[in-house]
Amino acid sequence: MGWSSWNQFGDQINEQLLVQTMDAMAANGLRDAGYVYINLDDGWQRHKGARQDHPLEVDPVKFPHGLRWLADYAHGHGFKLGIYSGPGQTTCAGYTGSEGHEAEDAKQFAAWGVDHLKYDSCCSHKDAPKTEVQAIVKKMSLALRASGRPIVYHACHCGWADIWQWAADAGANHWRIGQDISDDFDYPGHREKYYFDVLDMLDRGITLGQHAGPGHWNDFDMLVVGLNGKSQELVGAGASNVEYRTHFSLWALAASPLLIGADVRALDAYTLETLSNKEVIALNQDPLGQPAEKVRDDGTLQVYAKGLANGSVAVALLNRGSATAEMTVSPGKDLGEAWKHYRVRDLWRHAELGEFDIPFTAEVISHEARLLLLSPVTGHATTTDTTDNTPAPK
Ligand code: GAL
């Protein structure tokens, strides 16, 4: 969990922004909610162009005190620092890449005190043989290990070469399952024939759950919550508050890394509440590390479920349609649980909804995901009225 500079700022990043971001996250509670990785994406480097023309250096104008200073600032304030590079001659935004200099760069990152590396091939190996992509991922993985510093490793390859099948063995801690996200909930087709909206990403990633678990995760890309169509970098028209909340709920259930992409210095109250919901974050961080599966698909009405370490099951009732709908979840039929009685908690309304012995039914507005925690109950009276009277979201 953390923040990444790309979705809002692109390569327009600098020391002041990073320091203000950390200060804001310490002050507004996001750090203490678990968002500790502060990840510089592309654009921290001094030079554009290939290595033979320039060494890999930090931009002294953007980062006057250098990256060791920034890492020390992060560590001194309860954060970790992430950095970005790629296996090409240049990175996706045209800055100096690491090709042929993996060992040297990994050592440099370690010396700066970096805690996370996003290593990004810029979707450039789409048709390359799997062995070639594996070799690239592994080379930097070994270089990071040899650096002697524990550095979380993100192998960013646009979800090609079936990366989920082998990236953990190659030493990666997370890997993108698709192309870049756009700031849209459900754009018809792919924007610019490339970008995945929230639902595209969900549909792609949710089938890959069996490849993820503690220490190795499917990455559904950085959050667009709170961008509101105003990113300097990402395409997209923005989404409604309800849609952003649904996006956050689904990334949490899918056990994706939660990397905030918005400007945390200027979050409105609703967005901050969305990102800070401790009950939802707890699902994402559950120690069992089991990603959600889609357990029912009635076209626009879908049910997702994530088993938790304590035996409860988190459920999202997702209404992808344009009209409010009644949705039902059955612990037996949908979740395979032999519970006689169970209780239901609503994780956005922070409310206990009662105890039940028949399927639970709730009203779900358009593009909402009702996020529920279902837990078995023994020896209690049972309510059979499953009418859900909790108020609709703001
Ligand atoms: C893209 C990547 C983005 C961002 C960008 C930087 O390939 O998917 O998340 O890192 O490169 O140039």
Short mmCIF file of C-alpha atoms and ligand atoms in Angstrom, two decimals:
data_model
loop_
_atom_site.label_atom_id
_atom_site.label_comp_id
_atom_site.label_asym_id
_atom_site.label_seq_id
_atom_site.Cartn_x
_atom_site.Cartn_y
_atom_site.Cartn_z
CA MET A 1 0.00 0.00 0.00
CA GLY A 2 1.21 3.44 -0.80
CA TRP A 3 1.17 6.28 -3.31
CA SER A 4 2.65 6.56 -6.78
CA SER A 5 3.40 9.74 -8.66
CA TRP A 6 2.36 8.65 -12.15
CA ASN A 7 -1.42 8.72 -12.38
CA GLN A 8 -1.77 12.34 -11.32
CA PHE A 9 1.55 13.94 -12.18
CA GLY A 10 3.27 11.95 -14.94
CA ASP A 11 6.92 12.98 -15.03
CA GLN A 12 6.21 16.40 -13.48
CA ILE A 13 7.59 15.38 -10.11
CA ASN A 14 10.05 16.94 -7.69
CA GLU A 15 11.32 16.89 -4.15
CA GLN A 16 8.84 19.46 -2.88
CA LEU A 17 5.89 17.46 -4.21
CA LEU A 18 7.19 14.27 -2.62
CA VAL A 19 7.82 15.91 0.74
CA GLN A 20 4.42 17.60 0.70
CA THR A 21 2.83 14.27 -0.24
CA MET A 22 4.43 12.49 2.71
CA ASP A 23 3.55 15.33 5.09
CA ALA A 24 -0.05 15.29 3.88
CA MET A 25 -0.33 11.52 4.25
CA ALA A 26 1.09 11.69 7.76
CA ALA A 27 -1.37 14.45 8.66
CA ASN A 28 -4.53 13.07 7.01
CA GLY A 29 -4.19 9.54 8.38
CA LEU A 30 -3.37 7.74 5.13
CA ARG A 31 0.09 6.72 6.33
CA ASP A 32 -1.34 5.27 9.51
CA ALA A 33 -4.03 3.50 7.49
CA GLY A 34 -1.17 1.55 5.83
CA TYR A 35 -0.14 3.59 2.77
CA VAL A 36 3.61 3.68 3.38
CA TYR A 37 5.28 3.16 0.00
CA ILE A 38 5.96 6.49 -1.70
CA ASN A 39 6.82 5.45 -5.23
CA LEU A 40 8.57 7.71 -7.68
CA ASP A 41 7.49 6.66 -11.13
CA ASP A 42 9.14 7.72 -14.40
CA GLY A 43 10.72 11.18 -14.56
CA TRP A 44 13.07 11.26 -11.56
CA GLN A 45 16.06 10.73 -13.86
CA ARG A 46 18.28 13.54 -15.08
CA HIS A 47 18.60 12.55 -18.71
CA LYS A 48 16.48 11.52 -21.59
CA GLY A 49 18.03 9.08 -24.06
CA ALA A 50 20.15 5.98 -23.93
CA ARG A 51 22.88 5.13 -21.45
CA GLN A 52 25.77 5.50 -23.87
CA ASP A 53 24.93 9.20 -24.01
CA HIS A 54 24.33 9.74 -20.30
CA PRO A 55 24.78 7.91 -16.99
CA LEU A 56 21.75 7.16 -14.80
CA GLU A 57 21.49 10.11 -12.42
CA VAL A 58 18.80 11.82 -10.45
CA ASP A 59 17.61 15.13 -11.85
CA PRO A 60 19.36 17.72 -9.66
CA VAL A 61 16.84 20.41 -10.46
CA LYS A 62 13.82 18.30 -9.54
CA PHE A 63 15.55 16.67 -6.54
CA PRO A 64 18.17 19.15 -5.27
CA HIS A 65 19.03 17.15 -2.14
CA GLY A 66 19.27 13.85 -4.03
CA LEU A 67 17.53 10.55 -3.44
CA ARG A 68 19.45 9.44 -0.35
CA TRP A 69 18.12 12.54 1.33
CA LEU A 70 14.59 11.76 0.13
CA ALA A 71 14.80 8.14 1.34
CA ASP A 72 16.04 9.37 4.72
CA TYR A 73 13.13 11.80 4.86
CA ALA A 74 10.73 8.97 4.02
CA HIS A 75 12.21 6.61 6.60
CA GLY A 76 12.28 9.34 9.23
CA HIS A 77 8.55 9.93 8.72
CA GLY A 78 7.34 6.33 8.70
CA PHE A 79 7.40 5.80 4.92
CA LYS A 80 9.36 3.76 2.39
CA LEU A 81 10.69 5.04 -0.93
CA GLY A 82 10.06 3.44 -4.31
CA ILE A 83 11.87 4.09 -7.57
CA TYR A 84 11.29 3.33 -11.24
CA SER A 85 13.40 2.03 -14.11
CA GLY A 86 13.11 -0.30 -17.04
CA PRO A 87 14.94 -3.00 -18.95
CA GLY A 88 15.29 -0.94 -22.14
CA GLN A 89 17.83 1.64 -23.27
CA THR A 90 15.21 4.19 -22.32
CA THR A 91 12.13 4.14 -20.10
CA CYS A 92 8.58 4.61 -21.32
CA ALA A 93 8.79 8.39 -20.98
CA GLY A 94 12.19 8.39 -22.75
CA TYR A 95 14.52 8.64 -19.74
CA THR A 96 17.71 6.61 -19.29
CA GLY A 97 16.96 2.91 -18.76
CA SER A 98 18.84 0.11 -17.05
CA GLU A 99 19.59 -2.25 -19.94
CA GLY A 100 23.04 -3.79 -19.51
CA HIS A 101 23.52 -1.95 -16.19
CA GLU A 102 21.23 -3.94 -13.94
CA ALA A 103 23.81 -4.77 -11.26
CA GLU A 104 25.14 -1.24 -11.12
CA ASP A 105 21.66 0.29 -10.91
CA ALA A 106 20.42 -2.14 -8.27
CA LYS A 107 23.46 -1.25 -6.15
CA GLN A 108 22.78 2.43 -6.66
CA PHE A 109 19.13 2.03 -5.64
CA ALA A 110 20.22 0.15 -2.53
CA ALA A 111 22.79 2.81 -1.69
CA TRP A 112 20.10 5.46 -1.93
CA GLY A 113 18.01 3.45 0.55
CA VAL A 114 15.24 2.56 -1.89
CA ASP A 115 12.63 0.01 -0.76
CA HIS A 116 10.66 -0.72 -3.95
CA LEU A 117 11.45 -0.91 -7.67
CA LYS A 118 8.94 -0.73 -10.50
CA TYR A 119 10.77 -2.21 -13.46
CA ASP A 120 8.80 -1.42 -16.57
CA SER A 121 9.22 -2.76 -20.09
CA CYS A 122 6.65 -0.24 -21.43
CA CYS A 123 4.59 -2.94 -23.09
CA SER A 124 7.52 -3.40 -25.46
CA HIS A 125 7.76 -7.19 -25.35
CA LYS A 126 4.30 -8.07 -26.51
CA ASP A 127 5.41 -10.62 -29.07
CA ALA A 128 8.73 -11.57 -27.50
CA PRO A 129 9.20 -15.22 -26.54
CA LYS A 130 8.35 -15.91 -22.91
CA THR A 131 11.94 -16.95 -22.19
CA GLU A 132 13.18 -13.52 -23.22
CA VAL A 133 10.81 -11.71 -20.84
CA GLN A 134 11.64 -14.20 -18.09
CA ALA A 135 15.34 -13.52 -18.52
CA ILE A 136 14.76 -9.76 -18.27
CA VAL A 137 12.68 -10.04 -15.10
CA LYS A 138 15.10 -12.45 -13.51
CA LYS A 139 18.19 -10.40 -14.30
CA MET A 140 16.99 -7.43 -12.26
CA SER A 141 15.61 -9.72 -9.58
CA LEU A 142 19.06 -11.26 -9.05
CA ALA A 143 20.68 -7.83 -9.17
CA LEU A 144 18.34 -6.59 -6.43
CA ARG A 145 19.12 -9.62 -4.30
CA ALA A 146 22.83 -9.13 -4.83
CA SER A 147 22.49 -5.51 -3.68
CA GLY A 148 21.93 -6.82 -0.15
CA ARG A 149 18.94 -4.55 0.53
CA PRO A 150 15.38 -5.93 0.70
CA ILE A 151 13.64 -4.18 -2.20
CA VAL A 152 10.08 -5.03 -3.19
CA TYR A 153 10.13 -5.85 -6.89
CA HIS A 154 7.35 -4.93 -9.32
CA ALA A 155 7.80 -6.51 -12.76
CA CYS A 156 5.65 -4.30 -14.99
CA HIS A 157 5.09 -5.99 -18.36
CA CYS A 158 1.52 -5.09 -19.26
CA GLY A 159 0.31 -8.58 -18.40
CA TRP A 160 2.05 -10.20 -21.36
CA ALA A 161 3.99 -13.47 -21.63
CA ASP A 162 1.59 -15.03 -19.06
CA ILE A 163 3.66 -13.26 -16.46
CA TRP A 164 1.40 -14.36 -13.58
CA GLN A 165 2.44 -17.98 -14.21
CA TRP A 166 6.14 -17.49 -13.59
CA ALA A 167 6.92 -14.03 -12.17
CA ALA A 168 6.89 -15.15 -8.53
CA ASP A 169 9.47 -17.84 -9.31
CA ALA A 170 11.53 -15.18 -11.07
CA GLY A 171 11.54 -13.15 -7.83
CA ALA A 172 8.81 -10.59 -8.52
CA ASN A 173 6.50 -9.48 -5.71
CA HIS A 174 3.85 -8.06 -8.02
CA TRP A 175 3.18 -7.79 -11.71
CA ARG A 176 0.70 -5.81 -13.72
CA ILE A 177 -2.04 -7.92 -15.21
CA GLY A 178 -2.90 -5.49 -18.00
CA GLN A 179 -2.11 -2.32 -19.85
CA ASP A 180 -2.39 1.09 -18.19
CA ILE A 181 -5.57 2.03 -16.39
CA SER A 182 -7.54 5.03 -17.61
CA ASP A 183 -9.58 7.31 -15.37
CA ASP A 184 -12.87 5.68 -16.40
CA PHE A 185 -15.20 3.20 -14.78
CA ASP A 186 -16.69 1.69 -17.92
CA TYR A 187 -15.57 3.30 -21.17
CA PRO A 188 -16.93 1.60 -24.30
CA GLY A 189 -13.99 -0.35 -25.77
CA HIS A 190 -10.44 0.66 -24.87
CA ARG A 191 -9.58 4.35 -24.89
CA GLU A 192 -7.00 4.99 -27.62
CA LYS A 193 -7.23 1.26 -28.30
CA TYR A 194 -4.92 0.74 -25.33
CA TYR A 195 -6.17 1.77 -21.91
CA PHE A 196 -8.16 -0.49 -19.60
CA ASP A 197 -10.95 1.07 -17.59
CA VAL A 198 -11.81 -0.19 -14.09
CA LEU A 199 -14.15 -2.93 -15.30
CA ASP A 200 -11.73 -4.09 -18.05
CA MET A 201 -9.01 -4.46 -15.43
CA LEU A 202 -11.36 -6.32 -13.11
CA ASP A 203 -12.47 -8.72 -15.83
CA ARG A 204 -8.89 -9.47 -16.79
CA GLY A 205 -7.45 -9.84 -13.32
CA ILE A 206 -10.20 -11.65 -11.48
CA THR A 207 -9.57 -14.89 -13.37
CA LEU A 208 -5.93 -14.94 -12.27
CA GLY A 209 -6.41 -15.26 -8.53
CA GLN A 210 -4.83 -18.68 -8.26
CA HIS A 211 -1.44 -17.17 -9.18
CA ALA A 212 -1.39 -14.67 -6.31
CA GLY A 213 -0.75 -15.02 -2.59
CA PRO A 214 1.42 -13.63 0.21
CA GLY A 215 4.53 -12.04 -1.27
CA HIS A 216 3.41 -12.33 -4.91
CA TRP A 217 0.43 -10.39 -6.17
CA ASN A 218 -1.56 -9.64 -9.29
CA ASP A 219 -1.34 -5.87 -9.75
CA PHE A 220 -4.49 -4.27 -11.14
CA ASP A 221 -2.59 -0.96 -11.62
CA MET A 222 -2.56 2.16 -9.50
CA LEU A 223 -5.84 3.55 -8.20
CA VAL A 224 -7.68 6.26 -10.10
CA VAL A 225 -9.83 7.09 -7.05
CA GLY A 226 -10.02 10.87 -6.71
CA LEU A 227 -8.52 11.81 -10.08
CA ASN A 228 -11.91 13.12 -11.21
CA GLY A 229 -10.79 13.41 -14.83
CA LYS A 230 -8.18 16.01 -13.85
CA SER A 231 -4.97 14.05 -14.12
CA GLN A 232 -2.05 15.77 -15.86
CA GLU A 233 -1.14 12.40 -17.28
CA LEU A 234 -3.90 9.82 -17.54
CA VAL A 235 -6.60 9.82 -20.16
CA GLY A 236 -10.18 9.44 -18.96
CA ALA A 237 -13.25 11.41 -18.06
CA GLY A 238 -13.24 10.51 -14.36
CA ALA A 239 -15.82 8.53 -12.44
CA SER A 240 -18.51 9.22 -9.86
CA ASN A 241 -17.92 8.89 -6.12
CA VAL A 242 -19.89 5.65 -6.10
CA GLU A 243 -17.83 4.26 -9.00
CA TYR A 244 -14.53 5.18 -7.38
CA ARG A 245 -15.71 3.46 -4.20
CA THR A 246 -16.61 0.37 -6.21
CA HIS A 247 -13.16 0.45 -7.84
CA PHE A 248 -11.49 0.65 -4.44
CA SER A 249 -13.66 -2.17 -3.04
CA LEU A 250 -12.82 -4.46 -5.93
CA TRP A 251 -9.06 -3.78 -5.83
CA ALA A 252 -9.18 -4.53 -2.10
CA LEU A 253 -11.04 -7.80 -2.66
CA ALA A 254 -8.76 -8.81 -5.53
CA ALA A 255 -5.78 -8.40 -3.17
CA SER A 256 -4.15 -5.98 -5.60
CA PRO A 257 -1.55 -3.54 -4.31
CA LEU A 258 -3.36 -0.36 -3.27
CA LEU A 259 -1.33 2.52 -4.65
CA ILE A 260 -3.08 5.87 -4.48
CA GLY A 261 -2.72 7.81 -7.73
CA ALA A 262 -4.37 11.10 -6.78
CA ASP A 263 -2.91 14.29 -5.32
CA VAL A 264 -3.18 13.52 -1.60
CA ARG A 265 -2.58 17.18 -0.71
CA ALA A 266 -6.03 18.07 -1.98
CA LEU A 267 -8.42 15.19 -1.39
CA ASP A 268 -12.08 15.95 -0.81
CA ALA A 269 -13.72 14.43 2.27
CA TYR A 270 -15.52 11.65 0.36
CA THR A 271 -12.35 10.50 -1.41
CA LEU A 272 -10.36 10.52 1.81
CA GLU A 273 -13.10 8.48 3.49
CA THR A 274 -13.02 6.00 0.60
CA LEU A 275 -9.26 5.53 0.74
CA SER A 276 -9.18 5.38 4.54
CA ASN A 277 -11.88 2.77 5.17
CA LYS A 278 -10.07 0.51 7.61
CA GLU A 279 -12.58 -2.31 7.24
CA VAL A 280 -12.00 -2.43 3.48
CA ILE A 281 -8.23 -2.11 3.85
CA ALA A 282 -8.33 -5.04 6.28
CA LEU A 283 -9.81 -7.23 3.54
CA ASN A 284 -6.98 -6.28 1.22
CA GLN A 285 -4.37 -6.95 3.88
CA ASP A 286 -5.93 -10.13 5.27
CA PRO A 287 -3.12 -12.55 6.21
CA LEU A 288 -4.57 -15.45 4.23
CA GLY A 289 -3.85 -13.42 1.10
CA GLN A 290 -6.57 -15.10 -0.91
CA PRO A 291 -7.71 -13.01 -3.88
CA ALA A 292 -11.44 -12.77 -4.61
CA GLU A 293 -13.18 -14.92 -7.17
CA LYS A 294 -16.27 -14.16 -9.18
CA VAL A 295 -18.80 -16.61 -7.74
CA ARG A 296 -21.87 -15.52 -9.67
CA ASP A 297 -22.35 -13.79 -12.99
CA ASP A 298 -25.85 -12.85 -14.07
CA GLY A 299 -24.66 -10.46 -16.78
CA THR A 300 -24.66 -7.01 -15.24
CA LEU A 301 -25.19 -8.38 -11.71
CA GLN A 302 -22.16 -10.15 -10.32
CA VAL A 303 -21.04 -11.51 -6.98
CA TYR A 304 -17.39 -11.57 -5.89
CA ALA A 305 -16.12 -13.34 -2.78
CA LYS A 306 -12.85 -13.40 -0.84
CA GLY A 307 -12.24 -15.93 1.92
CA LEU A 308 -10.56 -14.50 5.03
CA ALA A 309 -8.17 -15.96 7.58
CA ASN A 310 -10.81 -15.96 10.35
CA GLY A 311 -13.33 -18.01 8.32
CA SER A 312 -15.52 -15.06 7.32
CA VAL A 313 -16.12 -14.26 3.67
CA ALA A 314 -16.08 -10.77 2.17
CA VAL A 315 -18.61 -10.36 -0.61
CA ALA A 316 -19.12 -7.65 -3.21
CA LEU A 317 -22.50 -7.40 -4.89
CA LEU A 318 -21.61 -5.51 -8.07
CA ASN A 319 -24.28 -3.87 -10.19
CA ARG A 320 -22.72 -3.00 -13.55
CA GLY A 321 -26.10 -2.04 -14.99
CA SER A 322 -27.76 1.37 -15.22
CA ALA A 323 -30.72 0.71 -12.92
CA THR A 324 -30.95 -0.10 -9.22
CA ALA A 325 -31.30 -3.85 -8.66
CA GLU A 326 -32.03 -6.29 -5.88
CA MET A 327 -29.17 -8.70 -5.44
CA THR A 328 -28.94 -11.86 -3.38
CA VAL A 329 -26.09 -13.90 -2.01
CA SER A 330 -26.49 -17.40 -0.64
CA PRO A 331 -23.70 -18.68 1.65
CA GLY A 332 -24.46 -22.23 0.58
CA LYS A 333 -25.04 -21.88 -3.12
CA ASP A 334 -22.66 -19.02 -3.91
CA LEU A 335 -19.92 -19.40 -1.31
CA GLY A 336 -19.97 -23.14 -0.67
CA GLU A 337 -20.34 -22.55 3.08
CA ALA A 338 -22.37 -24.97 5.19
CA TRP A 339 -23.37 -22.23 7.65
CA LYS A 340 -26.81 -22.61 9.25
CA HIS A 341 -26.80 -19.06 10.57
CA TYR A 342 -24.62 -16.17 9.56
CA ARG A 343 -24.37 -12.50 10.25
CA VAL A 344 -23.86 -9.71 7.77
CA ARG A 345 -21.92 -6.48 8.18
CA ASP A 346 -21.94 -3.66 5.65
CA LEU A 347 -18.38 -2.37 5.28
CA TRP A 348 -19.22 1.01 3.76
CA ARG A 349 -22.12 1.82 6.07
CA HIS A 350 -20.17 0.39 9.02
CA ALA A 351 -23.34 -1.35 10.18
CA GLU A 352 -24.38 -4.79 11.38
CA LEU A 353 -27.30 -5.86 9.23
CA GLY A 354 -28.42 -8.78 11.39
CA GLU A 355 -28.34 -12.57 11.53
CA PHE A 356 -29.88 -14.74 8.83
CA ASP A 357 -30.60 -18.33 7.87
CA ILE A 358 -31.80 -17.67 4.34
CA PRO A 359 -30.05 -15.93 1.43
CA PHE A 360 -29.31 -12.25 2.01
CA THR A 361 -30.87 -9.70 -0.32
CA ALA A 362 -29.80 -6.08 -0.75
CA GLU A 363 -30.58 -3.17 -3.01
CA VAL A 364 -27.62 -2.13 -5.11
CA ILE A 365 -27.65 1.12 -7.05
CA SER A 366 -26.15 1.45 -10.52
CA HIS A 367 -22.36 0.90 -10.54
CA GLU A 368 -22.28 0.29 -6.81
CA ALA A 369 -20.57 -2.66 -5.14
CA ARG A 370 -22.24 -3.43 -1.83
CA LEU A 371 -19.39 -4.70 0.29
CA LEU A 372 -20.47 -7.19 2.94
CA LEU A 373 -18.77 -9.32 5.52
CA LEU A 374 -20.51 -12.65 6.08
CA SER A 375 -19.55 -14.60 9.20
CA PRO A 376 -20.87 -17.89 10.60
CA VAL A 377 -22.86 -17.70 13.84
CA THR A 378 -23.53 -20.47 16.31
CA GLY A 379 -26.22 -20.52 19.00
CA HIS A 380 -28.03 -17.26 18.26
CA ALA A 381 -31.55 -16.26 17.36
CA THR A 382 -32.07 -15.78 13.65
CA THR A 383 -33.75 -13.02 11.70
CA THR A 384 -35.46 -14.28 8.60
CA ASP A 385 -36.47 -10.85 7.35
CA THR A 386 -33.69 -10.02 4.92
CA THR A 387 -35.09 -6.65 3.95
CA ASP A 388 -32.17 -4.30 3.92
CA ASN A 389 -33.12 -0.95 5.39
CA THR A 390 -29.74 0.73 5.47
CA PRO A 391 -29.65 4.07 3.70
CA ALA A 392 -28.16 4.36 0.21
CA PRO A 393 -24.69 5.94 -0.05
CA LYS A 394 -24.25 9.68 -0.41
C1 GAL B 1 3.92 2.90 -18.50
C2 GAL B 1 3.40 2.29 -17.22
C3 GAL B 1 2.85 3.41 -16.37
C4 GAL B 1 3.94 4.40 -16.09
C5 GAL B 1 4.61 4.89 -17.39
C6 GAL B 1 5.84 5.73 -17.12
O1 GAL B 1 4.38 1.91 -19.33
O2 GAL B 1 2.41 1.34 -17.52
O3 GAL B 1 2.30 2.89 -15.17
O4 GAL B 1 4.91 3.80 -15.26
O5 GAL B 1 4.97 3.80 -18.20
O6 GAL B 1 6.43 6.19 -18.28
#
